[in-house]
Coordinates of C-alpha atoms in Angstrom, one line a residue:
Chain A
X1036 CA 54.7 77.3 59.3
X1037 CA 56.8 75.2 61.6
X1038 CA 58.2 77.7 64.0
X1039 CA 59.0 75.2 66.7
X1040 CA 61.3 73.1 64.6
X1041 CA 63.7 75.9 64.2
X1042 CA 64.5 75.9 67.9
X1043 CA 65.5 72.2 68.1
X1044 CA 68.0 72.2 65.3
X1045 CA 71.2 70.6 66.5
X1046 CA 74.7 71.8 65.7
X1047 CA 75.4 68.8 63.4
X1048 CA 72.4 69.3 61.2
X1049 CA 73.2 73.0 60.9
X1050 CA 76.7 72.1 59.7
X1051 CA 75.3 69.5 57.3
X1052 CA 72.9 72.1 55.9
X1053 CA 75.7 74.4 55.2
X1054 CA 77.5 71.7 53.2
X1055 CA 74.3 71.0 51.3
X1056 CA 73.9 74.6 50.5
X1057 CA 77.4 75.0 49.1
X1058 CA 76.5 74.2 45.5
X1059 CA 73.7 76.7 45.7
X1060 CA 76.1 79.3 47.1
X1061 CA 78.6 78.7 44.4
X1062 CA 75.9 79.0 41.8
X1063 CA 74.7 82.3 43.2
X1064 CA 78.2 83.7 43.2
X1065 CA 78.7 82.6 39.6
X1066 CA 75.4 84.2 38.7
X1067 CA 76.4 87.4 40.5
X1068 CA 79.6 87.5 38.5
X1069 CA 77.8 86.8 35.2
X1070 CA 75.4 89.7 36.0
X1071 CA 78.3 92.1 36.6
X1072 CA 80.1 90.6 33.6
X1073 CA 83.4 90.7 35.4
X1074 CA 85.6 88.4 37.4
X1075 CA 87.4 90.6 39.9
X1076 CA 88.1 90.1 43.6
X1077 CA 85.5 92.8 44.3
X1078 CA 82.7 90.9 42.6
X1079 CA 83.8 87.6 44.2
X1080 CA 83.7 89.1 47.7
X1081 CA 80.4 91.0 47.2
X1082 CA 79.0 87.9 45.5
X1083 CA 79.8 85.7 48.5
X1084 CA 78.3 88.3 50.9
X1085 CA 75.2 88.6 48.8
X1086 CA 74.8 84.9 48.4
X1087 CA 75.0 84.3 52.1
X1088 CA 72.7 87.1 52.9
X1089 CA 70.1 85.9 50.3
X1090 CA 70.2 82.3 51.6
X1091 CA 69.9 83.5 55.2
X1092 CA 67.1 86.0 54.5
X1093 CA 65.0 83.7 52.1
X1094 CA 65.6 80.4 53.7
X1095 CA 64.4 77.3 51.8
X1096 CA 64.6 73.7 52.8
X1097 CA 67.7 72.2 51.2
X1098 CA 67.2 70.2 48.0
X1099 CA 68.3 66.7 48.5
X1100 CA 70.6 65.8 45.6
X1101 CA 70.9 62.2 44.7
X1102 CA 74.7 62.1 45.0
X1103 CA 75.1 60.7 41.5
X1104 CA 75.6 62.7 38.3
X1105 CA 76.6 61.4 34.9
X1106 CA 77.6 64.3 32.7
X1107 CA 77.4 62.2 29.5
X1108 CA 73.8 61.2 30.0
X1109 CA 72.9 64.7 31.2
X1110 CA 74.3 66.0 27.9
X1111 CA 72.2 63.4 26.1
X1112 CA 69.2 64.6 28.1
X1113 CA 69.9 68.2 27.2
X1114 CA 70.3 67.5 23.6
X1115 CA 67.1 65.5 23.4
X1116 CA 65.3 68.3 25.3
X1117 CA 66.6 71.0 22.9
X1118 CA 65.6 68.9 19.9
X1119 CA 62.0 68.4 21.3
X1120 CA 61.8 72.1 22.2
X1121 CA 62.6 73.2 18.6
X1122 CA 60.3 70.7 17.0
X1123 CA 57.4 71.2 19.4
X1124 CA 57.7 75.0 19.1
X1125 CA 57.2 75.0 15.4
X1126 CA 54.4 72.4 15.6
X1127 CA 52.5 74.7 18.0
X1128 CA 53.4 77.7 15.9
X1129 CA 52.0 76.1 12.7
X1130 CA 48.9 75.0 14.6
X1131 CA 48.2 78.6 15.5
X1132 CA 48.0 79.4 11.8
X1133 CA 46.2 76.2 10.8
X1134 CA 42.8 76.4 9.3
X1135 CA 41.2 74.5 12.1
X1136 CA 42.7 75.9 15.2
X1137 CA 40.6 74.1 17.8
X1138 CA 42.9 71.6 19.4
X1139 CA 41.4 68.9 21.4
X1140 CA 43.5 68.5 24.5
X1141 CA 43.6 66.2 27.5
X1142 CA 44.6 66.3 31.1
X1143 CA 46.5 63.2 32.0
X1144 CA 47.5 61.8 35.4
X1145 CA 51.0 60.5 35.2
X1146 CA 52.4 58.4 38.0
X1147 CA 56.1 59.0 38.2
X1148 CA 58.4 56.3 39.4
X1149 CA 60.8 58.5 41.2
X1150 CA 60.3 59.7 44.8
X1151 CA 62.9 62.5 44.6
X1152 CA 61.7 66.1 44.7
X1153 CA 64.7 67.0 42.6
X1154 CA 63.9 64.6 39.7
X1155 CA 60.2 65.5 39.9
X1156 CA 61.1 69.2 39.5
X1157 CA 63.4 68.4 36.6
X1158 CA 60.7 66.4 34.8
X1159 CA 58.1 69.1 35.5
X1160 CA 60.4 71.8 34.1
X1161 CA 61.2 69.8 31.0
X1162 CA 57.5 68.9 30.4
X1163 CA 56.4 72.5 30.9
X1164 CA 59.2 74.0 28.8
X1165 CA 58.3 71.9 25.7
X1166 CA 55.3 73.5 24.0
X1167 CA 52.4 71.2 23.8
X1168 CA 52.5 69.9 27.3
X1169 CA 52.1 71.7 30.6
X1170 CA 52.0 70.6 34.2
X1171 CA 48.7 71.8 35.7
X1172 CA 48.9 70.2 39.1
X1173 CA 51.5 68.4 41.1
X1174 CA 50.8 65.8 43.8
X1175 CA 54.1 65.5 45.6
X1176 CA 53.2 62.8 48.1
X1177 CA 52.2 60.4 45.4
X1178 CA 54.7 61.7 42.8
X1179 CA 51.9 62.4 40.3
X1180 CA 51.9 65.0 37.6
X1181 CA 48.8 66.2 36.0
X1182 CA 49.8 67.1 32.5
X1183 CA 47.7 69.2 30.1
X1184 CA 48.5 67.8 26.6
X1185 CA 47.7 69.7 23.5
X1186 CA 46.4 67.7 20.5
X1187 CA 45.6 64.5 22.2
X1188 CA 42.4 62.8 21.2
X1189 CA 42.7 59.2 20.4
X1190 CA 43.8 56.6 23.0
X1191 CA 46.9 56.1 21.0
X1192 CA 47.9 59.8 21.3
X1193 CA 47.1 59.8 25.0
X1194 CA 49.4 56.8 25.5
X1195 CA 52.1 58.4 23.5
X1196 CA 51.9 61.6 25.6
X1197 CA 52.1 59.5 28.8
X1198 CA 55.0 57.4 27.5
X1199 CA 56.8 60.6 26.5
X1200 CA 56.7 62.0 30.0
X1201 CA 57.8 58.7 31.5
X1202 CA 60.7 58.5 29.0
X1203 CA 61.8 62.0 30.0
X1204 CA 61.8 60.8 33.6
X1205 CA 63.8 57.8 32.5
X1206 CA 66.4 59.9 30.8
X1207 CA 66.7 62.3 33.7
X1208 CA 67.1 59.4 36.2
X1209 CA 69.8 58.0 34.0
X1210 CA 71.7 61.3 34.3
X1211 CA 70.9 62.4 37.8
X1212 CA 68.9 59.9 39.7
X1213 CA 70.0 58.1 42.7
X1214 CA 71.5 54.6 42.1
X1215 CA 68.5 52.8 43.5
X1216 CA 65.9 54.7 41.5
X1217 CA 67.9 54.3 38.3
X1218 CA 68.3 50.6 38.8
X1219 CA 64.5 50.3 39.4
X1220 CA 63.7 52.2 36.2
X1221 CA 66.4 50.7 34.1
X1222 CA 64.9 47.4 32.9
Chain B
X515 CA 69.6 92.9 3.6
X516 CA 69.7 94.2 7.2
X517 CA 66.9 96.6 6.2
X518 CA 64.7 93.8 5.0
X519 CA 65.3 91.8 8.2
X520 CA 64.6 94.9 10.3
X521 CA 61.3 95.7 8.6
X522 CA 60.0 92.1 8.3
X523 CA 61.0 91.2 11.9
X524 CA 59.8 94.5 13.2
X525 CA 56.5 94.2 11.4
X526 CA 55.9 90.7 12.8
X527 CA 56.8 91.8 16.3
X528 CA 54.6 94.9 16.1
X529 CA 51.7 92.8 14.8
X530 CA 52.3 90.4 17.6
X531 CA 52.3 93.2 20.1
X532 CA 49.0 94.5 18.8
X533 CA 47.3 91.1 18.9
X534 CA 48.6 90.6 22.5
X535 CA 47.4 94.0 23.5
X536 CA 44.0 93.1 22.1
X537 CA 44.0 89.9 24.2
X538 CA 45.0 91.9 27.3
X539 CA 42.2 94.4 26.8
X540 CA 39.4 92.0 25.8
X541 CA 40.2 89.2 28.1
X542 CA 37.8 87.5 28.6
X543 CA 39.2 86.1 31.9
X544 CA 41.9 87.4 34.2
X545 CA 44.0 84.4 33.4
X546 CA 43.9 85.2 29.7
X547 CA 45.1 88.8 30.4
X548 CA 47.9 87.5 32.5
X549 CA 49.1 85.1 29.8
X550 CA 48.9 87.8 27.2
X551 CA 50.8 90.4 29.3
X552 CA 53.4 87.8 30.1
X553 CA 53.9 87.1 26.4
X554 CA 53.9 90.9 25.8
X555 CA 56.8 91.2 28.2
X556 CA 58.7 88.4 26.4
X557 CA 58.0 90.1 23.1
X558 CA 59.7 93.2 24.6
X559 CA 62.7 91.0 25.5
X560 CA 62.9 89.8 22.0
X561 CA 62.5 93.3 20.5
X562 CA 65.3 94.6 22.7
X563 CA 67.5 91.6 21.8
X564 CA 66.7 91.8 18.1
X565 CA 67.6 95.5 18.1
X566 CA 71.0 94.7 19.7
X567 CA 71.6 91.9 17.2
X568 CA 70.7 94.0 14.2
X569 CA 72.4 97.2 15.1
X570 CA 75.3 95.4 16.7
X571 CA 75.4 97.3 20.0
X572 CA 75.3 95.9 23.5
X573 CA 73.9 98.8 25.6
X574 CA 70.6 97.2 26.4
X575 CA 71.8 93.9 27.8
X576 CA 71.1 94.9 31.4
X577 CA 67.5 95.8 30.3
X578 CA 67.1 92.3 28.8
X579 CA 68.4 90.7 32.0
X580 CA 66.1 92.7 34.2
X581 CA 63.1 92.0 32.1
X582 CA 63.9 88.2 32.2
X583 CA 64.2 88.4 35.9
X584 CA 61.0 90.3 36.7
X585 CA 58.9 88.5 34.1
X586 CA 57.8 85.9 36.6
X587 CA 56.6 88.3 39.2
X588 CA 53.4 89.6 37.5
X589 CA 52.0 86.2 36.5
X590 CA 52.8 84.5 39.8
X591 CA 51.3 87.2 42.0
X592 CA 48.2 87.3 39.8
X593 CA 48.0 83.5 39.8
X594 CA 47.9 83.5 43.6
X595 CA 45.2 86.2 43.5
X596 CA 43.0 84.3 41.1
X597 CA 43.3 81.2 43.3
X598 CA 42.2 83.0 46.3
X599 CA 39.2 84.6 44.6
X600 CA 35.9 83.6 46.2
X601 CA 34.5 82.4 43.0
X602 CA 36.9 79.4 43.0
X603 CA 35.2 76.8 45.2
X604 CA 38.1 74.4 44.6
X605 CA 40.6 76.5 46.6
X606 CA 38.4 76.4 49.8
X607 CA 40.3 73.7 51.5
X608 CA 43.8 74.8 50.8
X609 CA 46.1 75.2 53.8
X610 CA 47.3 78.6 54.9
X611 CA 50.6 79.8 53.7
Chain C
X276 CA 81.6 99.4 32.2
X277 CA 80.1 96.6 30.2
X278 CA 80.8 98.4 27.0
X279 CA 84.5 98.6 28.0
X280 CA 84.6 94.9 28.6
X281 CA 83.0 94.2 25.3
X282 CA 85.5 96.4 23.5
X283 CA 88.4 94.8 25.3
X284 CA 87.3 91.2 24.8
X285 CA 88.5 89.0 22.0
X286 CA 86.1 88.4 19.1
X287 CA 85.3 85.0 17.6
X288 CA 86.5 85.8 14.1
X289 CA 88.0 88.6 12.1
X290 CA 87.8 87.5 8.5
X291 CA 85.3 89.3 6.3
X292 CA 83.4 86.4 4.6
X293 CA 82.9 84.5 7.8
X294 CA 81.5 87.7 9.4
X295 CA 79.0 88.0 6.6
X296 CA 77.8 84.5 7.0
X297 CA 77.5 84.9 10.7
X298 CA 75.5 88.1 10.3
X299 CA 73.2 86.2 7.8
X300 CA 72.6 83.4 10.3
X301 CA 71.9 86.0 13.0
X302 CA 69.3 87.6 10.7
X303 CA 67.6 84.2 10.1
X304 CA 67.5 83.6 13.8
X305 CA 65.9 87.0 14.5
X306 CA 63.3 86.3 11.8
X307 CA 62.5 82.9 13.3
X308 CA 62.2 84.5 16.8
X309 CA 59.9 87.1 15.4
X310 CA 57.8 84.4 13.6
X311 CA 57.5 82.5 16.8
X312 CA 56.3 85.6 18.7
X313 CA 53.8 86.3 16.0
X314 CA 52.6 82.7 16.1
X315 CA 52.2 82.9 19.8
X316 CA 50.1 86.0 19.5
X317 CA 48.0 84.5 16.8
X318 CA 47.6 81.4 19.0
X319 CA 46.6 83.5 21.9
X320 CA 43.9 85.0 19.8
X321 CA 42.7 81.8 18.1
X322 CA 43.0 79.0 20.7
X323 CA 39.8 78.3 22.5
X324 CA 40.5 78.4 26.2
X325 CA 43.1 79.6 28.7
X326 CA 44.9 76.3 29.0
X327 CA 45.4 75.9 25.3
X328 CA 46.5 79.6 25.1
X329 CA 49.2 78.9 27.6
X330 CA 50.8 76.4 25.3
X331 CA 50.9 79.0 22.6
X332 CA 52.5 81.4 25.1
X333 CA 55.4 79.2 26.0
X334 CA 57.3 79.2 22.8
X335 CA 58.5 82.7 22.3
X336 CA 59.3 82.6 26.0
X337 CA 61.8 79.8 25.6
X338 CA 62.9 79.2 22.0
X339 CA 62.4 82.8 20.9
X340 CA 64.6 84.1 23.6
X341 CA 67.2 81.5 23.0
X342 CA 67.2 82.3 19.3
X343 CA 67.6 86.0 19.9
X344 CA 70.4 85.5 22.4
X345 CA 72.1 83.3 19.8
X346 CA 71.6 86.1 17.2
X347 CA 73.1 88.7 19.5
X348 CA 76.1 86.4 20.2
X349 CA 76.6 85.8 16.5
X350 CA 76.4 89.4 15.4
X351 CA 78.4 91.0 18.3
X352 CA 80.8 88.0 18.3
X353 CA 82.2 88.5 21.8
X354 CA 82.6 85.9 24.6
X355 CA 81.8 88.4 27.3
X356 CA 78.5 89.3 25.8
X357 CA 77.6 85.7 25.6
X358 CA 78.4 85.3 29.3
X359 CA 76.3 88.3 30.1
X360 CA 73.4 86.8 28.1
X361 CA 73.5 83.4 29.8
X362 CA 71.6 84.7 32.8
X363 CA 68.8 85.8 30.5
X364 CA 68.3 82.2 29.2
X365 CA 68.8 80.7 32.7
X366 CA 66.2 82.9 34.2
X367 CA 63.8 82.2 31.4
X368 CA 64.3 78.4 31.6
X369 CA 63.7 78.5 35.4
X370 CA 60.9 81.0 35.6
X371 CA 58.8 80.4 32.5
X372 CA 57.6 76.9 33.6
X373 CA 56.9 78.0 37.1
X374 CA 54.7 80.9 36.0
X375 CA 53.1 78.7 33.4
X376 CA 52.3 76.1 36.0
X377 CA 50.9 78.6 38.5
X378 CA 48.8 80.3 35.8
X379 CA 47.6 76.9 34.6
X380 CA 46.7 75.8 38.1
X381 CA 44.9 79.0 38.8
X382 CA 43.1 78.8 35.5
X383 CA 42.1 75.3 36.1
X384 CA 40.8 76.0 39.5
X385 CA 39.0 79.1 38.4
X386 CA 37.4 77.1 35.6
X387 CA 38.9 79.1 32.8
X388 CA 38.9 76.3 30.4
X389 CA 36.4 74.7 28.0
X390 CA 35.6 71.2 29.2
X391 CA 34.3 70.4 25.7
X392 CA 37.8 70.7 24.2
X393 CA 39.2 68.2 26.7
X394 CA 39.2 64.7 25.4
X395 CA 40.2 63.3 28.8
X396 CA 40.3 65.0 32.2
X397 CA 42.0 62.8 34.8
X398 CA 42.4 65.6 37.3
X399 CA 38.7 66.3 37.9
X400 CA 37.9 63.0 39.5
X401 CA 40.9 63.2 41.7
X402 CA 39.9 66.7 42.8
X403 CA 36.4 65.5 43.5
X404 CA 37.7 62.4 45.4
X405 CA 40.0 64.5 47.5
X406 CA 37.0 66.6 48.3
X407 CA 37.1 70.0 49.9
X408 CA 39.3 68.9 52.7
X409 CA 42.4 68.3 50.7
X410 CA 43.3 69.0 47.1
X411 CA 45.6 66.6 45.4
X412 CA 49.1 67.9 45.9
X413 CA 50.5 71.0 47.4
X414 CA 52.0 72.1 44.2
X415 CA 55.4 73.8 44.1
X416 CA 54.7 76.4 46.6
X417 CA 52.5 74.9 49.4
X418 CA 54.7 72.8 51.7
X419 CA 52.8 70.5 54.0
X420 CA 56.1 69.9 55.7
X421 CA 55.7 66.2 56.1
X422 CA 57.8 64.8 53.3
X423 CA 60.4 67.5 53.8
X424 CA 63.5 67.0 55.8
X425 CA 63.8 68.9 59.0
X426 CA 64.3 72.6 58.6
X427 CA 67.6 74.0 59.7
X428 CA 69.0 77.5 59.7
X429 CA 68.5 80.3 62.0

């Protein structure tokens, strides 16, 4: 743990970190109100208190957002994700009942093009949420994902799985990536 | 019709619970047990939710929320434990937390 | 308190035939969720190794819960209930992949998988190359602290 770095935080960076944490604080307050199921001054005030207390007590490094967000393409990403979720869920479900239930799988190394922790997390979540693929290991410094893919035997299927993860990354960058990274991937 | 739904869904969920319990008991590995108990918890969420939907009450929503929140705790803590087990040579070089 | 809110809140619809249809859809959703759960349990029994079983485990966790929440919303028909149920889905969407990843990582490192069922394993050579000194990647929980911005806060 980097204990020393805490001591040398300047006043400006502290203020910047408060601004960066604002979306998180708002999200926590909204979650608090959803949990109580009511929107009253009491829940707002207690929500703010709890949100600040939680972010102070369990401090995490701020997530660097890209500063660009396109709601339309994010909706497209969500729609595609939900569609894949439904299809893949039933595929795996049918496989469980299939006569030959021994699926040959593979662990693929996939080099992501993004360098952003945020996008990497998003891609990993999407990959893991869709049944049939699963992130086994993450290499943050090289932006690599090691994905366990169910039902991948032939080189064709392996390539398809690889391209699928990359296209998820493409779609997420289109919605939420920084301008530079989206330009680089666009082609 | 509700009775049919109740018995069919209840039967499937009960059977699923039994199979999962079998996997928890038999193993063979710790990871298998963790996965099975995780799914058992999710099954519980679904049972609680299905009960609400079928009988049209909303009393157990807090239970559903709490189960969804704590679901991660068991598997994550056991996952850390498995990783630290001496039998796993691969975890030898990992940095201290 | 929640019950009061539910009673006070406006409902989606009031007409009788629409209500019957919505109840029917809710019933179908519940059956689908139950089917997915059963399939997951069967998959857990029949799939050969821990990593493959994890795939079977993910689907009631995500789609099943979403379906049941949708069924509740359709049968209770209240906006407040829907809002109360959103955290359930949000927590599932956020936590299920994390726990699946951690269990998969632990399972892989503990050797809880059958190498014969793997057509390709591109992780093993990298683990070997990295040697005992450093595993590829710190995962989601181990922070080497190099690529991260400076830590602020008190």
